[in-house]
Structure formats: structure tokens, C-alpha cells
GROMACS .gro file of N, CA and C in nm:
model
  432
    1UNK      N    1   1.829  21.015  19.256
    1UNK     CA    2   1.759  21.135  19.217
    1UNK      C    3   1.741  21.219  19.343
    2UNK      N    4   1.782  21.370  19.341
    2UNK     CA    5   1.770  21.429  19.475
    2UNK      C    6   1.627  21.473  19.480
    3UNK      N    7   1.603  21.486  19.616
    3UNK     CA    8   1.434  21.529  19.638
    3UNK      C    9   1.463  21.707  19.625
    4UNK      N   10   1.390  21.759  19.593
    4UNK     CA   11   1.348  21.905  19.592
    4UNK      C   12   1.449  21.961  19.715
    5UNK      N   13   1.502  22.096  19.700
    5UNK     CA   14   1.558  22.149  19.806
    5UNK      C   15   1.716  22.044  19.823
    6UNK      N   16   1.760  21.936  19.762
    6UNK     CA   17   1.859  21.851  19.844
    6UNK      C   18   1.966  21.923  19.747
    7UNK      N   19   2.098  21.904  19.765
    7UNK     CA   20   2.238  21.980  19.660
    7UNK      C   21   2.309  21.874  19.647
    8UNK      N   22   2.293  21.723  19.727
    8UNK     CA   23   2.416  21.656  19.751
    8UNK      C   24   2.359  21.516  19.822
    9UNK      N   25   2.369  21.388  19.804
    9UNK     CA   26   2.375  21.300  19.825
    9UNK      C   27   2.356  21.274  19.953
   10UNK      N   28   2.268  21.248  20.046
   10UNK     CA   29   2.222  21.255  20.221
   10UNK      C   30   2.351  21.160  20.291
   11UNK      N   31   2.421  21.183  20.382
   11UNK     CA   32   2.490  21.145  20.456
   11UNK      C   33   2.481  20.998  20.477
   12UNK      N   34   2.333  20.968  20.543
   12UNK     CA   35   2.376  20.790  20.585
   12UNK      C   36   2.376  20.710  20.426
   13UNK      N   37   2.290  20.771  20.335
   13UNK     CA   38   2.297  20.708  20.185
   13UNK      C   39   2.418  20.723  20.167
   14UNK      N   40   2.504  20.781  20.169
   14UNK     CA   41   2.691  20.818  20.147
   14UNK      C   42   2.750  20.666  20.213
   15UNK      N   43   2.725  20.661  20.312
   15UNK     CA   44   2.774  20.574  20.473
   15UNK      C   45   2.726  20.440  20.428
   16UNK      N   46   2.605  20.434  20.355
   16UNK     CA   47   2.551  20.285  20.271
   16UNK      C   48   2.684  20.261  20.183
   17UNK      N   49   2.719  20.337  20.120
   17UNK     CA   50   2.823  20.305  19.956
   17UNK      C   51   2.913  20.351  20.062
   18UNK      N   52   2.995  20.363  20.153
   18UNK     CA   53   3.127  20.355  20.199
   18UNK      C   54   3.079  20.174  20.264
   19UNK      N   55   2.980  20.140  20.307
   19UNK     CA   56   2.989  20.026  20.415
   19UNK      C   57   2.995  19.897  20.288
   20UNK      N   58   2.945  19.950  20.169
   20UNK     CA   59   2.989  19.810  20.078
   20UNK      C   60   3.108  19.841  20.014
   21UNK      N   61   3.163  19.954  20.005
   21UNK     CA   62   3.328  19.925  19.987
   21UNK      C   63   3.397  19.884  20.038
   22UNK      N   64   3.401  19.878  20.189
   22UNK     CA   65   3.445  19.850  20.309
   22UNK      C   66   3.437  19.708  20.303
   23UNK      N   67   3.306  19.652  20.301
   23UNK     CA   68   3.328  19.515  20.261
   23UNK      C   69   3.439  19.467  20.130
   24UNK      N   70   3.386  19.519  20.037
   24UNK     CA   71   3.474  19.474  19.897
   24UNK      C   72   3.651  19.474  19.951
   25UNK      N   73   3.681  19.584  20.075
   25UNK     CA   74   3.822  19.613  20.079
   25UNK      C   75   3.877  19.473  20.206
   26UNK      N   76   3.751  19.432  20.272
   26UNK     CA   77   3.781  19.316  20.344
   26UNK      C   78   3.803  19.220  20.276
   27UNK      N   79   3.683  19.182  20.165
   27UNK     CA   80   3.757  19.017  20.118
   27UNK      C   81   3.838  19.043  20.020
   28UNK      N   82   3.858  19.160  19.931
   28UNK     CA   83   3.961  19.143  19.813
   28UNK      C   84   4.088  19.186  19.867
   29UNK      N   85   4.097  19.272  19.953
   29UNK     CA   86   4.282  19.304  20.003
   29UNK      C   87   4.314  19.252  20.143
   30UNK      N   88   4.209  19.232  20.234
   30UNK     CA   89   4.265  19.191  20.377
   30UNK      C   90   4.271  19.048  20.388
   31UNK      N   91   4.133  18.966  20.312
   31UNK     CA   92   4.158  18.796  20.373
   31UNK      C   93   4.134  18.712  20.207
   32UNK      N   94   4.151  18.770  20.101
   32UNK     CA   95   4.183  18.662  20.016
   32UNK      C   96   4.356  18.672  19.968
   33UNK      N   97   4.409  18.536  19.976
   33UNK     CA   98   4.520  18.498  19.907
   33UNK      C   99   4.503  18.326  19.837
   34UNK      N  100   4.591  18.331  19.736
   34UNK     CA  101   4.620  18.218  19.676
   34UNK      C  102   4.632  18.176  19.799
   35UNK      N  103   4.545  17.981  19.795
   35UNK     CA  104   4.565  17.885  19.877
   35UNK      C  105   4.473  17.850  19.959
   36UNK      N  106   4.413  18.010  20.014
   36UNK     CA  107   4.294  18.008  20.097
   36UNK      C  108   4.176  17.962  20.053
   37UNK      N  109   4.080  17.856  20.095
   37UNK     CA  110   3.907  17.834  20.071
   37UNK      C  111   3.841  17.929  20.101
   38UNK      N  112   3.780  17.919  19.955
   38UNK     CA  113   3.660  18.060  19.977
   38UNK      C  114   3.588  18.048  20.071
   39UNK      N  115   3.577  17.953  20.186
   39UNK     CA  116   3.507  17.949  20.337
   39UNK      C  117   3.587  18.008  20.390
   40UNK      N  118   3.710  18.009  20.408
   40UNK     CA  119   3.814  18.053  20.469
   40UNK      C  120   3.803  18.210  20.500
   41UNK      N  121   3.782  18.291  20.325
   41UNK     CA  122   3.787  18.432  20.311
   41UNK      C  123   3.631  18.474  20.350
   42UNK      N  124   3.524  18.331  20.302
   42UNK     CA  125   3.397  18.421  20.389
   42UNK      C  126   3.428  18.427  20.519
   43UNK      N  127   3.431  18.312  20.603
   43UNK     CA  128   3.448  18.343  20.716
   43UNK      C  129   3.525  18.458  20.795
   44UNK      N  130   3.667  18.510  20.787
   44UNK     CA  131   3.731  18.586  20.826
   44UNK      C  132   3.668  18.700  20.784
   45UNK      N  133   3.625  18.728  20.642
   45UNK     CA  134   3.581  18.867  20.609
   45UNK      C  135   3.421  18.901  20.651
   46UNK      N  136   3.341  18.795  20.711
   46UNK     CA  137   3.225  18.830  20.796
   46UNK      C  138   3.270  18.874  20.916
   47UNK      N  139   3.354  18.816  20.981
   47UNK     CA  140   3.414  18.857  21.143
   47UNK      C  141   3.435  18.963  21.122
   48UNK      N  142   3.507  19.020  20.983
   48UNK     CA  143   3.533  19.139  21.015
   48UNK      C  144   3.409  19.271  21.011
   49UNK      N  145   3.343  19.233  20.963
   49UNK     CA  146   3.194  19.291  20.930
   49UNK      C  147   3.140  19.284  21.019
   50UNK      N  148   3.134  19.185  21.101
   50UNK     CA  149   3.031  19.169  21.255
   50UNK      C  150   3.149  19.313  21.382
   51UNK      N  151   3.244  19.276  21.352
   51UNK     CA  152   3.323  19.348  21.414
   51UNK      C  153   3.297  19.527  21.431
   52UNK      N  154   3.287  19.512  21.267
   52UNK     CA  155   3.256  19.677  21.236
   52UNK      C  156   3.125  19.687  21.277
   53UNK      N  157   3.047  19.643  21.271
   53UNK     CA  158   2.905  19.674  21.309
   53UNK      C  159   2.810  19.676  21.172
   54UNK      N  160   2.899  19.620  21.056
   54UNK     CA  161   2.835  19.609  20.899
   54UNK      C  162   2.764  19.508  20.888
   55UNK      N  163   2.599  19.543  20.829
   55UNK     CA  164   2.531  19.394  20.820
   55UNK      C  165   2.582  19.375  20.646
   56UNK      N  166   2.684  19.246  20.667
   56UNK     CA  167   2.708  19.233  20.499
   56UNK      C  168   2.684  19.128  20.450
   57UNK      N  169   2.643  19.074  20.332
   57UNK     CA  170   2.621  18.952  20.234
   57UNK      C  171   2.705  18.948  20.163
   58UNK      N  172   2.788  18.799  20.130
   58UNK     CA  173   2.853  18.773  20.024
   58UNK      C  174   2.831  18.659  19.947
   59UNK      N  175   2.829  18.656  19.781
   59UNK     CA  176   2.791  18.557  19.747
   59UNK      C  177   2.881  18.572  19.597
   60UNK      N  178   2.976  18.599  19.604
   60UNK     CA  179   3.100  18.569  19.513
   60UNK      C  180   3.119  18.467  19.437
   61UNK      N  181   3.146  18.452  19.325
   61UNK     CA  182   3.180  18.336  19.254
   61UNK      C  183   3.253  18.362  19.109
   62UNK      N  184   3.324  18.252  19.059
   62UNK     CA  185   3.395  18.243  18.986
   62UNK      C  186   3.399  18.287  18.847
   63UNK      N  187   3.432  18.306  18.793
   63UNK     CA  188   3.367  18.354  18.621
   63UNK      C  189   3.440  18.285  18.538
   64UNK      N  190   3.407  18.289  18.402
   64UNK     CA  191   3.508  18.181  18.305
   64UNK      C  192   3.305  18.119  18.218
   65UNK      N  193   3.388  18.043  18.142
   65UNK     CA  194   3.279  17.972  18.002
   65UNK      C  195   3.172  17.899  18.051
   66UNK      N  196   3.203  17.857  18.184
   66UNK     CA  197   3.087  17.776  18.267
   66UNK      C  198   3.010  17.819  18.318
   67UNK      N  199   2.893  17.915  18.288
   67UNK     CA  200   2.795  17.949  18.408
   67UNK      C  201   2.929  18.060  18.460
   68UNK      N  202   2.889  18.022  18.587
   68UNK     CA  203   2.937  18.080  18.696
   68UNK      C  204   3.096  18.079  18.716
   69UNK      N  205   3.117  17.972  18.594
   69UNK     CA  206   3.256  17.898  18.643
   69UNK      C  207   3.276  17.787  18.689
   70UNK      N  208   3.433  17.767  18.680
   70UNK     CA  209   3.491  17.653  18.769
   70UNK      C  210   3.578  17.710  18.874
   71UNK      N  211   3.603  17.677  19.003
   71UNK     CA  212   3.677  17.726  19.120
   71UNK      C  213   3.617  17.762  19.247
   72UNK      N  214   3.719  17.788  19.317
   72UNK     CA  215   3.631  17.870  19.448
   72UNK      C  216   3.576  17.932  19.460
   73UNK      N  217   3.419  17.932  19.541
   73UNK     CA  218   3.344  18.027  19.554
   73UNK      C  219   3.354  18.132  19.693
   74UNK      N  220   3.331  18.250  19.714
   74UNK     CA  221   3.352  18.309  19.852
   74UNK      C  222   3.230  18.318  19.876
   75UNK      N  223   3.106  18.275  19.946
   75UNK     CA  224   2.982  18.290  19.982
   75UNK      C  225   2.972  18.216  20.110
   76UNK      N  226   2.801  18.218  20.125
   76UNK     CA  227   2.798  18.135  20.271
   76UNK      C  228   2.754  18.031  20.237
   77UNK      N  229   2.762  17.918  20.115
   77UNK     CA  230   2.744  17.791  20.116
   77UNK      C  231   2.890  17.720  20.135
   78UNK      N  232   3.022  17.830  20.054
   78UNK     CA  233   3.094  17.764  20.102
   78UNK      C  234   3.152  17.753  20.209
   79UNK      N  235   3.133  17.813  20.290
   79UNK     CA  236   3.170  17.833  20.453
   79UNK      C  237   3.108  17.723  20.541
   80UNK      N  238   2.977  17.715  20.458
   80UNK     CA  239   2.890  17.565  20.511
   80UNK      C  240   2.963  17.426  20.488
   81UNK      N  241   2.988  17.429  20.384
   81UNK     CA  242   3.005  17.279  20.304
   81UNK      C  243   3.148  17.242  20.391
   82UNK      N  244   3.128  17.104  20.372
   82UNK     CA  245   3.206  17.001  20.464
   82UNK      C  246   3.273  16.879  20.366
   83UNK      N  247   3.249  16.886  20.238
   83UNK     CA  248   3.271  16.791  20.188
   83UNK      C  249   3.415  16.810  20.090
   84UNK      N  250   3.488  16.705  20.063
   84UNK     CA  251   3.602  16.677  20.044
   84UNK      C  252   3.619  16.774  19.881
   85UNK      N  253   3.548  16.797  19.852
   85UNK     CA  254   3.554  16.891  19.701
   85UNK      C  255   3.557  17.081  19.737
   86UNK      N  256   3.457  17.074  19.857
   86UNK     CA  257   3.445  17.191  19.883
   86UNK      C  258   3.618  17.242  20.004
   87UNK      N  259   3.661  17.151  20.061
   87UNK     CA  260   3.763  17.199  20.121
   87UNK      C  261   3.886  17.191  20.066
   88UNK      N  262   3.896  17.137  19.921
   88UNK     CA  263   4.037  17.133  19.850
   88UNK      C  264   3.984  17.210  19.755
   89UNK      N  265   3.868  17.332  19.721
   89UNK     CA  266   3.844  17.441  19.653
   89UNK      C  267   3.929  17.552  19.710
   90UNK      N  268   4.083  17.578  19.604
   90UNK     CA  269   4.129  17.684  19.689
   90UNK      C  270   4.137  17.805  19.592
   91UNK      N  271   4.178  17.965  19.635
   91UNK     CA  272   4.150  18.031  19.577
   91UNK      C  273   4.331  18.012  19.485
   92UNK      N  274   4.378  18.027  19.334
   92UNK     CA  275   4.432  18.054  19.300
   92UNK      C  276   4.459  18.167  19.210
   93UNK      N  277   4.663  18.169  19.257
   93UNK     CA  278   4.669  18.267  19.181
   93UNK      C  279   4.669  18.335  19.035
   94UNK      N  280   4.599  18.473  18.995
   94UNK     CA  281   4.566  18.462  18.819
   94UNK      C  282   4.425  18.425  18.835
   95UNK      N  283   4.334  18.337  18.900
   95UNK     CA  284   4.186  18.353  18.865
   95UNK      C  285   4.096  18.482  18.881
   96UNK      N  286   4.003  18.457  18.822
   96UNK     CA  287   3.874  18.555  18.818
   96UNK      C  288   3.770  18.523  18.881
   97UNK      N  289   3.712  18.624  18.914
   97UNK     CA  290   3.618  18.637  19.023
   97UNK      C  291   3.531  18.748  18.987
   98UNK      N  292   3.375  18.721  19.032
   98UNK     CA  293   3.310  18.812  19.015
   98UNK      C  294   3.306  18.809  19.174
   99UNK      N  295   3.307  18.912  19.225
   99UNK     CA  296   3.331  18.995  19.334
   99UNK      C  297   3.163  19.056  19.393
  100UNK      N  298   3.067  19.013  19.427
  100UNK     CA  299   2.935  19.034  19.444
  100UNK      C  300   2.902  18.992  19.578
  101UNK      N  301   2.813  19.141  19.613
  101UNK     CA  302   2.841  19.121  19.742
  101UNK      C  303   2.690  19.229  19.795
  102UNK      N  304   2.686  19.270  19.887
  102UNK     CA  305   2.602  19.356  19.953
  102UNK      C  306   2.599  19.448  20.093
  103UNK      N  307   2.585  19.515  20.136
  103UNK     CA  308   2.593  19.591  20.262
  103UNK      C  309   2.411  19.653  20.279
  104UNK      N  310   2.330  19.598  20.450
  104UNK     CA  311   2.231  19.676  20.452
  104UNK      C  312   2.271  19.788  20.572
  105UNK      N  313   2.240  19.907  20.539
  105UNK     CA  314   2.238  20.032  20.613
  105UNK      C  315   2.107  20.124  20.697
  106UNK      N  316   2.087  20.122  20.797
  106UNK     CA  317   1.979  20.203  20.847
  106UNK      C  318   2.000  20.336  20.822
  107UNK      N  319   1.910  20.414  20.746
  107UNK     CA  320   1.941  20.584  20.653
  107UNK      C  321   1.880  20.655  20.788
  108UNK      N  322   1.949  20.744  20.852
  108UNK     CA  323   1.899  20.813  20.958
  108UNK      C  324   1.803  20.970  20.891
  109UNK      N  325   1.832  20.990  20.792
  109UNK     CA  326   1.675  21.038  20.667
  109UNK      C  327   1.630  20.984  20.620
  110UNK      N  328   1.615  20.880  20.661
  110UNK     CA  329   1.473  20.768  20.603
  110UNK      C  330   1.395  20.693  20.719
  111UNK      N  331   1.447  20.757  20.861
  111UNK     CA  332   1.382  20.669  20.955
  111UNK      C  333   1.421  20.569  20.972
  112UNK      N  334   1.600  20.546  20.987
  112UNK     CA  335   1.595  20.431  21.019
  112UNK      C  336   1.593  20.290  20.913
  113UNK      N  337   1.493  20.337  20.810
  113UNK     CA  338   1.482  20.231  20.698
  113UNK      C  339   1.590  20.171  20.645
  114UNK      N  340   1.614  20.060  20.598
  114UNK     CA  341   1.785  20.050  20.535
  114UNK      C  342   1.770  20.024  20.406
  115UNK      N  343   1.908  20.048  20.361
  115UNK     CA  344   1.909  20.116  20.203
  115UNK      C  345   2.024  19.939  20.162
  116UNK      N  346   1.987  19.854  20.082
  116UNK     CA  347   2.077  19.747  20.008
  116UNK      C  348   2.185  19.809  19.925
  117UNK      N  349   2.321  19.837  19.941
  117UNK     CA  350   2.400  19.875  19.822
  117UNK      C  351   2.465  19.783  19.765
  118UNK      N  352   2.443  19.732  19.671
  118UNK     CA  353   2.439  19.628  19.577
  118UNK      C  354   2.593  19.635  19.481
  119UNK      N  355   2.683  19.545  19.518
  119UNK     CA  356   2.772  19.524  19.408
  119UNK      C  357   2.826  19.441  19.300
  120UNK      N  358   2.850  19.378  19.188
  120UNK     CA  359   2.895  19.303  19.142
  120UNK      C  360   3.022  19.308  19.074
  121UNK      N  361   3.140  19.333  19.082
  121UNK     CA  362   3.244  19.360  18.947
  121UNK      C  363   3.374  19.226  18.950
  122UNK      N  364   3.399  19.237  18.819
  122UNK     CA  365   3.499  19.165  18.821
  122UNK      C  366   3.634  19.160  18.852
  123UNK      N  367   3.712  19.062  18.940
  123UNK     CA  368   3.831  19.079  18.948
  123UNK      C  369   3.899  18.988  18.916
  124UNK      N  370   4.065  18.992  18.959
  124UNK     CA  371   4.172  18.869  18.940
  124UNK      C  372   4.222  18.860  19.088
  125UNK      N  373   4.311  18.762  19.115
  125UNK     CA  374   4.355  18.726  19.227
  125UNK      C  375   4.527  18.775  19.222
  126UNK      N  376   4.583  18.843  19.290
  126UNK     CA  377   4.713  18.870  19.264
  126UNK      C  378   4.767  18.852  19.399
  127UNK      N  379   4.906  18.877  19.405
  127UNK     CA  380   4.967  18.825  19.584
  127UNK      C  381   4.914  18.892  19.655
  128UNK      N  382   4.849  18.983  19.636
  128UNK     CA  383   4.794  19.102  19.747
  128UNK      C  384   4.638  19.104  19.752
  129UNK      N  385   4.587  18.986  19.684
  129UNK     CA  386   4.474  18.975  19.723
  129UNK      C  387   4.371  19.036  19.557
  130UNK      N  388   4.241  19.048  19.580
  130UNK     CA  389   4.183  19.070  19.451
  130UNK      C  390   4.215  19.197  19.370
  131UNK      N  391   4.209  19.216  19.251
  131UNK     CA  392   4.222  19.364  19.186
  131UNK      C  393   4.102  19.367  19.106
  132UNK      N  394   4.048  19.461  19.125
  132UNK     CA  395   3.924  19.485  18.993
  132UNK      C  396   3.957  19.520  18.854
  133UNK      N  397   3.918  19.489  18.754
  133UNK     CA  398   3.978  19.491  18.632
  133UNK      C  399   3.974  19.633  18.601
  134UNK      N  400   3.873  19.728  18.672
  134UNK     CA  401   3.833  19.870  18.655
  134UNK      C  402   3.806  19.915  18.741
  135UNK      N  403   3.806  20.034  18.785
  135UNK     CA  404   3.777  20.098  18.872
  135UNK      C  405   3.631  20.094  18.970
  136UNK      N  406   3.627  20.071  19.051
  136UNK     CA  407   3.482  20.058  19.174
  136UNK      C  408   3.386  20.198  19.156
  137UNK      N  409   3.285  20.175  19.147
  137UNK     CA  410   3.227  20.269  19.233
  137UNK      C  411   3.196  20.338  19.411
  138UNK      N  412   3.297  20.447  19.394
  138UNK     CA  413   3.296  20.490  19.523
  138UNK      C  414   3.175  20.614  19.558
  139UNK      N  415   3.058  20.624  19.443
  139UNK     CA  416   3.017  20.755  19.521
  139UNK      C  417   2.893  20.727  19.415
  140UNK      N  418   2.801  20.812  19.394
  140UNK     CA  419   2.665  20.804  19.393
  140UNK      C  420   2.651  20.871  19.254
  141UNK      N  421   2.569  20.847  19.120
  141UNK     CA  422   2.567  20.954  19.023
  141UNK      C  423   2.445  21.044  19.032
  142UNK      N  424   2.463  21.141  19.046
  142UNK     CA  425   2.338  21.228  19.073
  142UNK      C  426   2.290  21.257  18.949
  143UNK      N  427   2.091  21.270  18.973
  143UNK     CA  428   2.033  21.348  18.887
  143UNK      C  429   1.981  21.429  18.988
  144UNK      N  430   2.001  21.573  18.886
  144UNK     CA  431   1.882  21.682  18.994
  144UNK      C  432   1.796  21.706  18.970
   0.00000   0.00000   0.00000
């Protein structure tokens, strides 16, 4: 909702929803492939986040009739886990994924404060890494 006087969506709030796409474009097209452990794709796709200077959360997991699912998860338990179930969890190709994740941003019109941009959508795994079944949100819906 814009405040009085605003026409357009404030810049670092913009820079919040580019820094969790940015994430989404790290683990679904740069470091997931069939084969890889979802420790594998957290790990590499945090480096790349520490790299950028993005504070990001991921906590990804599987979808299907079970809860959450059966399969690999991309989060930071599995990046933790050490045990013989969690390191022959690999990502294959054709599964689904709910794709959920987070980016925090300091709003330089808010003082600094940081803004959570919150994602969840579903995808599949293809040779090139995840596809969303629909289109992302890249931008903000305004009320005036």
C-alpha cells in the first residue's frame, strides 16, 4: 500500500524482491541438477549469497501425497546431516519441489530496518536445473 504523496514502489523495497529472486535464480538454475544432495545445492547456493552480500534463508522441500513429501530436501538441516540416508538423498530428474525460501533487506526508507521477502512456489527439476510450474513474482502489486 503506498503512503500518501508515493507513485511507485520505494527503491530498496524493489532491491528486497530483486534479492529473493536472485536467490530463487541461484538454487533453481545455477546449483541444482539431477544427482546433486540438497546439502550440496544449499551449500553452494549460500556461498553464493554470502558472496553477493544477500542475507538469504532456504528451507525447500519436496512435495507429493506425503506431508512435505518423499526426496531431497534443499535447506540447512540438510547441509547439516551426516547420516547415510541424508547423503544418498539426491535431487532427481522430473521431481517436485516446493521452492521456499527468503531474502532479509535493510530499506534505506525505513532506516535501515529490513523488509523479509517471502517465497514459496512450486517447481520440477529439468537438466537445467528447477522450472516453476508458473510464472514468479518479479515486482510488487500496488494499492494506492
Amino acid at each position: 500500500v503506498l503512503k500518501t504523496g508515493e507513485k511507485d514502489v520505494p527503491a530498496g523495497i524493489k532491491q528486497a524482491m530483486a534479492n529473493s529472486n536472485t536467490l530463487q535464480d541461484a538454487l533453481m538454475k545455477r546449483h541444482s541438477r539431477a544427482g546433486r544432495t540438497g546439502g550440496a545445492v544449499f551449500n553452494a547456493t549460500m556461498a553464493e549469497m554470502k558472496e553477493r552480500g544477500i542475507e538469504a534463508m532456504i528451507y525447500s522441500h519436496p512435495i507429493g501425497a506425503q506431508g512435505h513429501g518423499l526426496g531431497a530436501s534443499i535447506d540447512f538441516r540438510s547441509a547439516l546431516r551426516s547420516d547415510t540416508t541424508a547423503q544418498n538423498s539426491r535431487l532427481r530428474s522430473g521431481s517436485y519441489i516446493s521452492i521456499e525460501l527468503n531474502t532479509a533487506t535493510a530499506i534505506p526508507e525505513w532506516g535501515g530496518k529490513k523488509l523479509f521477502v517471502m517465497f514459496e512456489d512450486d517447481a520440477h527439476l529439468t537438466e537445467n536445473g528447477f522450472v516453476f510450474f508458473r510464472p514468479r513474482q518479479e515486482q510488487f502489486y500496488i494499492i494506492r
